[in-house]
Amino acid sequence: MGKLVICDHPLIQHKLTFIRDVRTNTKEFREHVDEVATLMAYEITRDIPLETITVQTPVAETQSKVISGRMLGLIPILRAGLGMLEGVLKLLPAAKVGHVGLFRDPDTLLPVEYYIKLPTDVQERELIVIDPMLATGGSAIAAITALKKRGCTQIKMMNLIAAPEGVAAVQAAHPDVDIYVAALDDHLNEHGYIVPGLGDAGDRLYGTK
Ligand code: URA
């Protein structure tokens, strides 16, 4: 079973409160999401392996650590995932970015892939799938399935807010995937919104409502 990590750093929790607040305008919402994404990137990379190299300081030669050449890939799910992308890239500027676009079929209610563009060496990379809201888990499961179909094996999930239903669904479908969230909320309502949540992440990021 993949682990669920709640990134409970005070800065993340503080900014998340403003993100939730209905009075927060589009500009502020986008800025807070960007900042939380950066802070979450710090948490999600905590287990990246290091190697020791020799470095000459102005005073002496010493052994010091650097990240051991791990190749990362960031996979925002369109469109709301884009709101967290730049924040993550601030800490991981060498990561390559793949995009996955999904829409919900109105008849089957299942996610349908309409766009996918991935780095050519995506199979060799450790991937972070990015989506602010993990609601039913349908999009997350479909995106991860699409990556695995293309040979990807090392996948983590990053969300601002998750519903217990979405976490359970992703853990059941993809037990190898660890999920990092800023908050685990109470439940999904009958419209598929996370309660208390933050509303529609895409609309609030892009001012489309
Ligand atoms: N997607 C959102 O943007 N918000 C929710 O609450 C659930 C899914």
PDB file of N, CA and C in Angstrom, residues 77-166:
ATOM      1  N   ILE A  77      -1.728  17.365 -14.340  1.00  0.00           N
ATOM      2  CA  ILE A  77      -2.964  16.978 -15.027  1.00  0.00           C
ATOM      3  C   ILE A  77      -3.684  18.278 -15.401  1.00  0.00           C
ATOM      4  N   LEU A  78      -3.990  18.427 -16.693  1.00  0.00           N
ATOM      5  CA  LEU A  78      -4.625  19.653 -17.182  1.00  0.00           C
ATOM      6  C   LEU A  78      -6.057  19.732 -16.659  1.00  0.00           C
ATOM      7  N   ARG A  79      -6.556  20.970 -16.325  1.00  0.00           N
ATOM      8  CA  ARG A  79      -5.793  22.178 -16.387  1.00  0.00           C
ATOM      9  C   ARG A  79      -5.284  22.618 -15.028  1.00  0.00           C
ATOM     10  N   ALA A  80      -5.956  22.179 -13.945  1.00  0.00           N
ATOM     11  CA  ALA A  80      -5.630  22.743 -12.627  1.00  0.00           C
ATOM     12  C   ALA A  80      -4.211  22.393 -12.177  1.00  0.00           C
ATOM     13  N   GLY A  81      -3.681  21.270 -12.648  1.00  0.00           N
ATOM     14  CA  GLY A  81      -2.319  20.886 -12.267  1.00  0.00           C
ATOM     15  C   GLY A  81      -1.287  21.931 -12.659  1.00  0.00           C
ATOM     16  N   LEU A  82      -1.593  22.683 -13.714  1.00  0.00           N
ATOM     17  CA  LEU A  82      -0.650  23.727 -14.163  1.00  0.00           C
ATOM     18  C   LEU A  82      -0.441  24.782 -13.086  1.00  0.00           C
ATOM     19  N   GLY A  83      -1.443  24.973 -12.235  1.00  0.00           N
ATOM     20  CA  GLY A  83      -1.343  25.983 -11.186  1.00  0.00           C
ATOM     21  C   GLY A  83      -0.271  25.668 -10.152  1.00  0.00           C
ATOM     22  N   MET A  84       0.134  24.409 -10.059  1.00  0.00           N
ATOM     23  CA  MET A  84       1.175  24.016  -9.093  1.00  0.00           C
ATOM     24  C   MET A  84       2.528  23.797  -9.764  1.00  0.00           C
ATOM     25  N   LEU A  85       2.538  23.772 -11.091  1.00  0.00           N
ATOM     26  CA  LEU A  85       3.757  23.363 -11.804  1.00  0.00           C
ATOM     27  C   LEU A  85       4.940  24.299 -11.556  1.00  0.00           C
ATOM     28  N   GLU A  86       4.719  25.601 -11.752  1.00  0.00           N
ATOM     29  CA  GLU A  86       5.850  26.542 -11.639  1.00  0.00           C
ATOM     30  C   GLU A  86       6.423  26.527 -10.227  1.00  0.00           C
ATOM     31  N   GLY A  87       5.546  26.380  -9.240  1.00  0.00           N
ATOM     32  CA  GLY A  87       6.010  26.331  -7.850  1.00  0.00           C
ATOM     33  C   GLY A  87       6.933  25.153  -7.608  1.00  0.00           C
ATOM     34  N   VAL A  88       6.625  24.009  -8.206  1.00  0.00           N
ATOM     35  CA  VAL A  88       7.484  22.829  -8.052  1.00  0.00           C
ATOM     36  C   VAL A  88       8.781  23.023  -8.837  1.00  0.00           C
ATOM     37  N   LEU A  89       8.659  23.610 -10.029  1.00  0.00           N
ATOM     38  CA  LEU A  89       9.858  23.820 -10.869  1.00  0.00           C
ATOM     39  C   LEU A  89      10.868  24.766 -10.215  1.00  0.00           C
ATOM     40  N   LYS A  90      10.388  25.638  -9.323  1.00  0.00           N
ATOM     41  CA  LYS A  90      11.324  26.545  -8.643  1.00  0.00           C
ATOM     42  C   LYS A  90      12.370  25.746  -7.868  1.00  0.00           C
ATOM     43  N   LEU A  91      11.961  24.637  -7.265  1.00  0.00           N
ATOM     44  CA  LEU A  91      12.922  23.817  -6.513  1.00  0.00           C
ATOM     45  C   LEU A  91      13.561  22.749  -7.374  1.00  0.00           C
ATOM     46  N   LEU A  92      12.897  22.364  -8.446  1.00  0.00           N
ATOM     47  CA  LEU A  92      13.390  21.264  -9.292  1.00  0.00           C
ATOM     48  C   LEU A  92      13.516  21.741 -10.739  1.00  0.00           C
ATOM     49  N   PRO A  93      14.389  22.719 -10.979  1.00  0.00           N
ATOM     50  CA  PRO A  93      14.420  23.349 -12.309  1.00  0.00           C
ATOM     51  C   PRO A  93      14.890  22.417 -13.414  1.00  0.00           C
ATOM     52  N   ALA A  94      15.576  21.331 -13.052  1.00  0.00           N
ATOM     53  CA  ALA A  94      16.078  20.421 -14.092  1.00  0.00           C
ATOM     54  C   ALA A  94      15.048  19.348 -14.465  1.00  0.00           C
ATOM     55  N   ALA A  95      13.928  19.327 -13.752  1.00  0.00           N
ATOM     56  CA  ALA A  95      12.920  18.304 -14.057  1.00  0.00           C
ATOM     57  C   ALA A  95      12.319  18.565 -15.438  1.00  0.00           C
ATOM     58  N   LYS A  96      11.981  17.482 -16.132  1.00  0.00           N
ATOM     59  CA  LYS A  96      11.244  17.635 -17.395  1.00  0.00           C
ATOM     60  C   LYS A  96       9.754  17.542 -17.104  1.00  0.00           C
ATOM     61  N   VAL A  97       8.958  18.075 -18.003  1.00  0.00           N
ATOM     62  CA  VAL A  97       7.519  18.181 -17.749  1.00  0.00           C
ATOM     63  C   VAL A  97       6.736  17.454 -18.840  1.00  0.00           C
ATOM     64  N   GLY A  98       5.828  16.594 -18.412  1.00  0.00           N
ATOM     65  CA  GLY A  98       4.871  15.970 -19.326  1.00  0.00           C
ATOM     66  C   GLY A  98       3.478  16.433 -18.954  1.00  0.00           C
ATOM     67  N   HIS A  99       2.605  16.469 -19.937  1.00  0.00           N
ATOM     68  CA  HIS A  99       1.237  16.928 -19.669  1.00  0.00           C
ATOM     69  C   HIS A  99       0.244  15.809 -19.979  1.00  0.00           C
ATOM     70  N   VAL A 100      -0.760  15.699 -19.118  1.00  0.00           N
ATOM     71  CA  VAL A 100      -1.843  14.747 -19.365  1.00  0.00           C
ATOM     72  C   VAL A 100      -3.159  15.513 -19.299  1.00  0.00           C
ATOM     73  N   GLY A 101      -3.953  15.413 -20.354  1.00  0.00           N
ATOM     74  CA  GLY A 101      -5.276  16.054 -20.390  1.00  0.00           C
ATOM     75  C   GLY A 101      -6.360  14.997 -20.349  1.00  0.00           C
ATOM     76  N   LEU A 102      -7.311  15.164 -19.448  1.00  0.00           N
ATOM     77  CA  LEU A 102      -8.400  14.194 -19.298  1.00  0.00           C
ATOM     78  C   LEU A 102      -9.721  14.945 -19.229  1.00  0.00           C
ATOM     79  N   PHE A 103     -10.765  14.394 -19.817  1.00  0.00           N
ATOM     80  CA  PHE A 103     -12.101  14.938 -19.557  1.00  0.00           C
ATOM     81  C   PHE A 103     -13.003  13.796 -19.130  1.00  0.00           C
ATOM     82  N   ARG A 104     -14.106  14.177 -18.493  1.00  0.00           N
ATOM     83  CA  ARG A 104     -15.015  13.139 -18.012  1.00  0.00           C
ATOM     84  C   ARG A 104     -16.089  12.881 -19.055  1.00  0.00           C
ATOM     85  N   ASP A 105     -16.181  11.639 -19.526  1.00  0.00           N
ATOM     86  CA  ASP A 105     -17.225  11.276 -20.491  1.00  0.00           C
ATOM     87  C   ASP A 105     -18.593  11.460 -19.824  1.00  0.00           C
ATOM     88  N   PRO A 106     -19.476  12.280 -20.446  1.00  0.00           N
ATOM     89  CA  PRO A 106     -20.754  12.564 -19.776  1.00  0.00           C
ATOM     90  C   PRO A 106     -21.637  11.332 -19.620  1.00  0.00           C
ATOM     91  N   ASP A 107     -21.446  10.304 -20.462  1.00  0.00           N
ATOM     92  CA  ASP A 107     -22.288   9.106 -20.345  1.00  0.00           C
ATOM     93  C   ASP A 107     -21.737   8.126 -19.322  1.00  0.00           C
ATOM     94  N   THR A 108     -20.455   7.803 -19.490  1.00  0.00           N
ATOM     95  CA  THR A 108     -19.880   6.790 -18.578  1.00  0.00           C
ATOM     96  C   THR A 108     -19.360   7.410 -17.284  1.00  0.00           C
ATOM     97  N   LEU A 109     -19.168   8.737 -17.274  1.00  0.00           N
ATOM     98  CA  LEU A 109     -18.564   9.476 -16.159  1.00  0.00           C
ATOM     99  C   LEU A 109     -17.104   9.071 -15.916  1.00  0.00           C
ATOM    100  N   LEU A 110     -16.540   8.332 -16.879  1.00  0.00           N
ATOM    101  CA  LEU A 110     -15.140   7.907 -16.729  1.00  0.00           C
ATOM    102  C   LEU A 110     -14.209   8.917 -17.390  1.00  0.00           C
ATOM    103  N   PRO A 111     -12.993   9.068 -16.851  1.00  0.00           N
ATOM    104  CA  PRO A 111     -12.052   9.999 -17.480  1.00  0.00           C
ATOM    105  C   PRO A 111     -11.551   9.465 -18.823  1.00  0.00           C
ATOM    106  N   VAL A 112     -11.497  10.351 -19.810  1.00  0.00           N
ATOM    107  CA  VAL A 112     -11.009   9.990 -21.146  1.00  0.00           C
ATOM    108  C   VAL A 112      -9.780  10.857 -21.435  1.00  0.00           C
ATOM    109  N   GLU A 113      -8.720  10.211 -21.902  1.00  0.00           N
ATOM    110  CA  GLU A 113      -7.482  10.953 -22.190  1.00  0.00           C
ATOM    111  C   GLU A 113      -7.637  11.678 -23.527  1.00  0.00           C
ATOM    112  N   TYR A 114      -7.490  13.001 -23.545  1.00  0.00           N
ATOM    113  CA  TYR A 114      -7.558  13.732 -24.822  1.00  0.00           C
ATOM    114  C   TYR A 114      -6.206  14.287 -25.224  1.00  0.00           C
ATOM    115  N   TYR A 115      -5.254  14.283 -24.310  1.00  0.00           N
ATOM    116  CA  TYR A 115      -3.929  14.824 -24.641  1.00  0.00           C
ATOM    117  C   TYR A 115      -2.887  14.184 -23.744  1.00  0.00           C
ATOM    118  N   ILE A 116      -1.791  13.779 -24.346  1.00  0.00           N
ATOM    119  CA  ILE A 116      -0.663  13.324 -23.522  1.00  0.00           C
ATOM    120  C   ILE A 116       0.623  13.610 -24.280  1.00  0.00           C
ATOM    121  N   LYS A 117       1.534  14.277 -23.616  1.00  0.00           N
ATOM    122  CA  LYS A 117       2.841  14.573 -24.213  1.00  0.00           C
ATOM    123  C   LYS A 117       3.871  14.441 -23.097  1.00  0.00           C
ATOM    124  N   LEU A 118       4.758  13.474 -23.269  1.00  0.00           N
ATOM    125  CA  LEU A 118       5.680  13.132 -22.192  1.00  0.00           C
ATOM    126  C   LEU A 118       7.125  13.273 -22.656  1.00  0.00           C
ATOM    127  N   PRO A 119       8.064  13.499 -21.719  1.00  0.00           N
ATOM    128  CA  PRO A 119       9.479  13.485 -22.096  1.00  0.00           C
ATOM    129  C   PRO A 119       9.824  12.132 -22.731  1.00  0.00           C
ATOM    130  N   THR A 120      10.740  12.133 -23.712  1.00  0.00           N
ATOM    131  CA  THR A 120      11.038  10.884 -24.424  1.00  0.00           C
ATOM    132  C   THR A 120      11.619   9.814 -23.497  1.00  0.00           C
ATOM    133  N   ASP A 121      12.323  10.259 -22.440  1.00  0.00           N
ATOM    134  CA  ASP A 121      12.937   9.301 -21.514  1.00  0.00           C
ATOM    135  C   ASP A 121      12.112   9.143 -20.237  1.00  0.00           C
ATOM    136  N   VAL A 122      10.794   9.295 -20.374  1.00  0.00           N
ATOM    137  CA  VAL A 122       9.930   9.334 -19.185  1.00  0.00           C
ATOM    138  C   VAL A 122      10.045   8.060 -18.338  1.00  0.00           C
ATOM    139  N   GLN A 123      10.302   6.913 -18.998  1.00  0.00           N
ATOM    140  CA  GLN A 123      10.365   5.641 -18.255  1.00  0.00           C
ATOM    141  C   GLN A 123      11.512   5.627 -17.250  1.00  0.00           C
ATOM    142  N   GLU A 124      12.548   6.402 -17.536  1.00  0.00           N
ATOM    143  CA  GLU A 124      13.721   6.395 -16.649  1.00  0.00           C
ATOM    144  C   GLU A 124      13.582   7.392 -15.511  1.00  0.00           C
ATOM    145  N   ARG A 125      12.542   8.173 -15.522  1.00  0.00           N
ATOM    146  CA  ARG A 125      12.421   9.256 -14.539  1.00  0.00           C
ATOM    147  C   ARG A 125      11.524   8.881 -13.370  1.00  0.00           C
ATOM    148  N   GLU A 126      11.829   9.501 -12.245  1.00  0.00           N
ATOM    149  CA  GLU A 126      10.927   9.422 -11.105  1.00  0.00           C
ATOM    150  C   GLU A 126       9.896  10.533 -11.298  1.00  0.00           C
ATOM    151  N   LEU A 127       8.633  10.160 -11.334  1.00  0.00           N
ATOM    152  CA  LEU A 127       7.589  11.110 -11.742  1.00  0.00           C
ATOM    153  C   LEU A 127       6.752  11.600 -10.562  1.00  0.00           C
ATOM    154  N   ILE A 128       6.373  12.855 -10.647  1.00  0.00           N
ATOM    155  CA  ILE A 128       5.425  13.417  -9.680  1.00  0.00           C
ATOM    156  C   ILE A 128       4.205  13.880 -10.469  1.00  0.00           C
ATOM    157  N   VAL A 129       3.083  13.204 -10.256  1.00  0.00           N
ATOM    158  CA  VAL A 129       1.823  13.597 -10.898  1.00  0.00           C
ATOM    159  C   VAL A 129       1.194  14.690 -10.027  1.00  0.00           C
ATOM    160  N   ILE A 130       0.831  15.796 -10.670  1.00  0.00           N
ATOM    161  CA  ILE A 130       0.408  16.984  -9.926  1.00  0.00           C
ATOM    162  C   ILE A 130      -1.027  17.347 -10.267  1.00  0.00           C
ATOM    163  N   ASP A 131      -1.869  17.445  -9.245  1.00  0.00           N
ATOM    164  CA  ASP A 131      -3.251  17.890  -9.420  1.00  0.00           C
ATOM    165  C   ASP A 131      -3.705  18.465  -8.079  1.00  0.00           C
ATOM    166  N   PRO A 132      -4.217  19.683  -8.028  1.00  0.00           N
ATOM    167  CA  PRO A 132      -4.561  20.250  -6.723  1.00  0.00           C
ATOM    168  C   PRO A 132      -5.565  19.413  -5.932  1.00  0.00           C
ATOM    169  N   MET A 133      -6.556  18.829  -6.622  1.00  0.00           N
ATOM    170  CA  MET A 133      -7.637  18.164  -5.905  1.00  0.00           C
ATOM    171  C   MET A 133      -7.666  16.669  -6.216  1.00  0.00           C
ATOM    172  N   LEU A 134      -7.619  15.848  -5.171  1.00  0.00           N
ATOM    173  CA  LEU A 134      -7.818  14.403  -5.339  1.00  0.00           C
ATOM    174  C   LEU A 134      -9.214  14.108  -4.799  1.00  0.00           C
ATOM    175  N   ALA A 135     -10.191  14.083  -5.705  1.00  0.00           N
ATOM    176  CA  ALA A 135     -11.596  13.972  -5.299  1.00  0.00           C
ATOM    177  C   ALA A 135     -12.041  12.504  -5.359  1.00  0.00           C
ATOM    178  N   THR A 136     -12.571  12.081  -6.504  1.00  0.00           N
ATOM    179  CA  THR A 136     -12.949  10.656  -6.621  1.00  0.00           C
ATOM    180  C   THR A 136     -11.733   9.787  -6.875  1.00  0.00           C
ATOM    181  N   GLY A 137     -10.683  10.402  -7.390  1.00  0.00           N
ATOM    182  CA  GLY A 137      -9.481   9.642  -7.769  1.00  0.00           C
ATOM    183  C   GLY A 137      -9.496   9.213  -9.224  1.00  0.00           C
ATOM    184  N   GLY A 138     -10.600   9.458  -9.928  1.00  0.00           N
ATOM    185  CA  GLY A 138     -10.724   8.995 -11.312  1.00  0.00           C
ATOM    186  C   GLY A 138      -9.620   9.523 -12.221  1.00  0.00           C
ATOM    187  N   SER A 139      -9.369  10.840 -12.168  1.00  0.00           N
ATOM    188  CA  SER A 139      -8.344  11.423 -13.042  1.00  0.00           C
ATOM    189  C   SER A 139      -6.957  10.936 -12.644  1.00  0.00           C
ATOM    190  N   ALA A 140      -6.714  10.891 -11.348  1.00  0.00           N
ATOM    191  CA  ALA A 140      -5.393  10.459 -10.876  1.00  0.00           C
ATOM    192  C   ALA A 140      -5.118   9.025 -11.325  1.00  0.00           C
ATOM    193  N   ILE A 141      -6.104   8.168 -11.151  1.00  0.00           N
ATOM    194  CA  ILE A 141      -5.926   6.756 -11.527  1.00  0.00           C
ATOM    195  C   ILE A 141      -5.680   6.650 -13.030  1.00  0.00           C
ATOM    196  N   ALA A 142      -6.462   7.408 -13.826  1.00  0.00           N
ATOM    197  CA  ALA A 142      -6.296   7.352 -15.275  1.00  0.00           C
ATOM    198  C   ALA A 142      -4.926   7.882 -15.697  1.00  0.00           C
ATOM    199  N   ALA A 143      -4.490   8.968 -15.066  1.00  0.00           N
ATOM    200  CA  ALA A 143      -3.184   9.537 -15.430  1.00  0.00           C
ATOM    201  C   ALA A 143      -2.056   8.563 -15.082  1.00  0.00           C
ATOM    202  N   ILE A 144      -2.135   7.967 -13.904  1.00  0.00           N
ATOM    203  CA  ILE A 144      -1.089   7.028 -13.490  1.00  0.00           C
ATOM    204  C   ILE A 144      -1.107   5.787 -14.392  1.00  0.00           C
ATOM    205  N   THR A 145      -2.317   5.326 -14.727  1.00  0.00           N
ATOM    206  CA  THR A 145      -2.433   4.174 -15.643  1.00  0.00           C
ATOM    207  C   THR A 145      -1.794   4.507 -16.985  1.00  0.00           C
ATOM    208  N   ALA A 146      -2.041   5.728 -17.481  1.00  0.00           N
ATOM    209  CA  ALA A 146      -1.473   6.137 -18.778  1.00  0.00           C
ATOM    210  C   ALA A 146       0.057   6.138 -18.704  1.00  0.00           C
ATOM    211  N   LEU A 147       0.596   6.564 -17.581  1.00  0.00           N
ATOM    212  CA  LEU A 147       2.066   6.584 -17.430  1.00  0.00           C
ATOM    213  C   LEU A 147       2.620   5.161 -17.354  1.00  0.00           C
ATOM    214  N   LYS A 148       1.940   4.307 -16.595  1.00  0.00           N
ATOM    215  CA  LYS A 148       2.424   2.922 -16.469  1.00  0.00           C
ATOM    216  C   LYS A 148       2.364   2.194 -17.815  1.00  0.00           C
ATOM    217  N   LYS A 149       1.317   2.492 -18.605  1.00  0.00           N
ATOM    218  CA  LYS A 149       1.191   1.879 -19.942  1.00  0.00           C
ATOM    219  C   LYS A 149       2.394   2.210 -20.804  1.00  0.00           C
ATOM    220  N   ARG A 150       2.994   3.354 -20.535  1.00  0.00           N
ATOM    221  CA  ARG A 150       4.165   3.801 -21.305  1.00  0.00           C
ATOM    222  C   ARG A 150       5.465   3.429 -20.614  1.00  0.00           C
ATOM    223  N   GLY A 151       5.390   2.526 -19.640  1.00  0.00           N
ATOM    224  CA  GLY A 151       6.602   1.954 -19.050  1.00  0.00           C
ATOM    225  C   GLY A 151       7.104   2.644 -17.801  1.00  0.00           C
ATOM    226  N   CYS A 152       6.365   3.626 -17.280  1.00  0.00           N
ATOM    227  CA  CYS A 152       6.837   4.335 -16.080  1.00  0.00           C
ATOM    228  C   CYS A 152       6.580   3.475 -14.846  1.00  0.00           C
ATOM    229  N   THR A 153       7.532   3.509 -13.920  1.00  0.00           N
ATOM    230  CA  THR A 153       7.411   2.650 -12.740  1.00  0.00           C
ATOM    231  C   THR A 153       7.538   3.412 -11.424  1.00  0.00           C
ATOM    232  N   GLN A 154       8.173   4.579 -11.463  1.00  0.00           N
ATOM    233  CA  GLN A 154       8.399   5.308 -10.198  1.00  0.00           C
ATOM    234  C   GLN A 154       7.514   6.547 -10.205  1.00  0.00           C
ATOM    235  N   ILE A 155       6.411   6.465  -9.486  1.00  0.00           N
ATOM    236  CA  ILE A 155       5.412   7.544  -9.572  1.00  0.00           C
ATOM    237  C   ILE A 155       4.966   7.943  -8.172  1.00  0.00           C
ATOM    238  N   LYS A 156       4.949   9.263  -7.943  1.00  0.00           N
ATOM    239  CA  LYS A 156       4.360   9.829  -6.728  1.00  0.00           C
ATOM    240  C   LYS A 156       3.242  10.766  -7.153  1.00  0.00           C
ATOM    241  N   MET A 157       2.340  11.029  -6.224  1.00  0.00           N
ATOM    242  CA  MET A 157       1.198  11.905  -6.504  1.00  0.00           C
ATOM    243  C   MET A 157       1.268  13.090  -5.553  1.00  0.00           C
ATOM    244  N   MET A 158       1.037  14.308  -6.077  1.00  0.00           N
ATOM    245  CA  MET A 158       1.027  15.501  -5.230  1.00  0.00           C
ATOM    246  C   MET A 158      -0.297  16.246  -5.397  1.00  0.00           C
ATOM    247  N   ASN A 159      -1.011  16.427  -4.270  1.00  0.00           N
ATOM    248  CA  ASN A 159      -2.286  17.161  -4.288  1.00  0.00           C
ATOM    249  C   ASN A 159      -2.308  18.163  -3.150  1.00  0.00           C
ATOM    250  N   LEU A 160      -3.022  19.260  -3.360  1.00  0.00           N
ATOM    251  CA  LEU A 160      -3.229  20.184  -2.240  1.00  0.00           C
ATOM    252  C   LEU A 160      -4.162  19.556  -1.222  1.00  0.00           C
ATOM    253  N   ILE A 161      -5.326  19.131  -1.715  1.00  0.00           N
ATOM    254  CA  ILE A 161      -6.360  18.604  -0.822  1.00  0.00           C
ATOM    255  C   ILE A 161      -6.883  17.287  -1.395  1.00  0.00           C
ATOM    256  N   ALA A 162      -7.042  16.306  -0.511  1.00  0.00           N
ATOM    257  CA  ALA A 162      -7.586  15.013  -0.936  1.00  0.00           C
ATOM    258  C   ALA A 162      -8.830  14.698  -0.124  1.00  0.00           C
ATOM    259  N   ALA A 163      -9.745  13.963  -0.747  1.00  0.00           N
ATOM    260  CA  ALA A 163     -10.873  13.364  -0.029  1.00  0.00           C
ATOM    261  C   ALA A 163     -10.483  11.924   0.312  1.00  0.00           C
ATOM    262  N   PRO A 164     -10.975  11.418   1.434  1.00  0.00           N
ATOM    263  CA  PRO A 164     -10.640  10.029   1.794  1.00  0.00           C
ATOM    264  C   PRO A 164     -11.019   9.045   0.689  1.00  0.00           C
ATOM    265  N   GLU A 165     -12.128   9.341  -0.012  1.00  0.00           N
ATOM    266  CA  GLU A 165     -12.581   8.448  -1.093  1.00  0.00           C
ATOM    267  C   GLU A 165     -11.540   8.371  -2.211  1.00  0.00           C
ATOM    268  N   GLY A 166     -10.943   9.525  -2.542  1.00  0.00           N
ATOM    269  CA  GLY A 166      -9.945   9.564  -3.613  1.00  0.00           C
ATOM    270  C   GLY A 166      -8.663   8.864  -3.217  1.00  0.00           C
TER     271      GLY A 166
END
